[in-house]
């Protein structure tokens, strides 16, 4: 029996277990692909030991949900010896892509993060075509945002023309170029225009003409119609009470505004039984633990660093308020806000956030907006949120969910992909 796939999707991404919305997006697109004409999905990503030494916040491995049959996560071994440090890993990924692109299976390759993943896909296509073997590959590159705020911005700040040009040229070499928000698209065009002015290149106009928007893909089904008994069980295991805690659930890094949230929680004058739950991992964890320990409300602030995929929707749905007071930093800006859309799908209490970056596209008119770096405004919003009556809470939650359904993975997938026809 011939078990060779007829239509393959390859996703190049950091992948689970990274605590990152776009790693989860890769999972969601992979799952959607199996219902949309692809009979095999391969997520090509990094070895776990390399991810662990990278400083990226990782989920506990035992909390990562399994992939459906037909989805294969590949972590190619590095190629070469210690004399070629990071390039060994990229060589492993690129080499594996060449093998997948030349085995005769019609393939769509999606890269999330331009550097290094789109660079790897671009190289792999060029190498595959140079082999003389048949190549049937359609490429899609998704700019997440940090690839511009970090890599391209650093290149421009250092006037490293070649590094910036490499990224833009790899991006524009793909069959389709997308960005995760209109904010991200405009940021890319502005960066390209700055490079053009300095060095006479012609990237900005191409970016304006070719980049379209593809919002991040979310598994809405994981957040809808939650079983109240399971929610109660999750709360019981965590020692929480429904509607009696303020929730932050995201990466612990300075740009997420957790320090402002802690101060706002202190100043809000909430009932003594209201807790602040800070869930996540990240580079700012130690500093934030110190801030919380020094707070006059230290006994009401708790950290959770082991929240799994299965319990996240329940924690979101049962909180009194979800707060993500994000603020731009030199190395990060919220280019969409996946966790905010997930919370809106889950229902429950309102969202408090800022309009940093692309957050406005994620929440529409369905969040309580505060200025960046304004603990006083956060305190006022917390008080107002907890004063809302049941009918207003229910109406607000229903409207927020209806808005966020546009980010369901099936709708996003259908907008993003045009699969190869499956042979009869």
GROMACS .gro file of C-alpha atoms in nm, residues 223-224 316 322 337-349 351 362-367 396-405 407:
model
   35
  223UNK     CA    1  -1.217   2.817   2.485
  224UNK     CA    2  -1.587   2.769   2.406
  316UNK     CA    3  -0.923   3.266   3.196
  322UNK     CA    4  -0.779   3.954   3.292
  337UNK     CA    5  -0.199   4.008   2.156
  338UNK     CA    6  -0.299   3.643   2.115
  339UNK     CA    7  -0.365   3.589   2.486
  340UNK     CA    8  -0.618   3.874   2.480
  341UNK     CA    9  -0.816   3.713   2.199
  342UNK     CA   10  -0.800   3.377   2.379
  343UNK     CA   11  -0.943   3.538   2.693
  344UNK     CA   12  -1.224   3.699   2.494
  345UNK     CA   13  -1.315   3.359   2.352
  346UNK     CA   14  -1.319   3.203   2.699
  347UNK     CA   15  -1.567   3.457   2.835
  348UNK     CA   16  -1.593   3.554   3.199
  349UNK     CA   17  -1.466   3.883   3.339
  351UNK     CA   18  -1.007   4.248   2.980
  362UNK     CA   19  -0.691   4.196   1.883
  363UNK     CA   20  -0.954   4.346   2.114
  364UNK     CA   21  -1.155   4.587   1.898
  365UNK     CA   22  -1.397   4.777   2.122
  366UNK     CA   23  -1.418   4.496   2.375
  367UNK     CA   24  -1.159   4.582   2.640
  396UNK     CA   25  -1.982   4.231   2.734
  397UNK     CA   26  -1.848   3.875   2.733
  398UNK     CA   27  -2.083   3.771   2.451
  399UNK     CA   28  -1.983   4.068   2.234
  400UNK     CA   29  -1.614   4.008   2.298
  401UNK     CA   30  -1.645   3.640   2.205
  402UNK     CA   31  -1.829   3.722   1.882
  403UNK     CA   32  -1.547   3.959   1.783
  404UNK     CA   33  -1.271   3.711   1.868
  405UNK     CA   34  -1.426   3.428   1.666
  407UNK     CA   35  -0.938   3.450   1.480
   0.00000   0.00000   0.00000
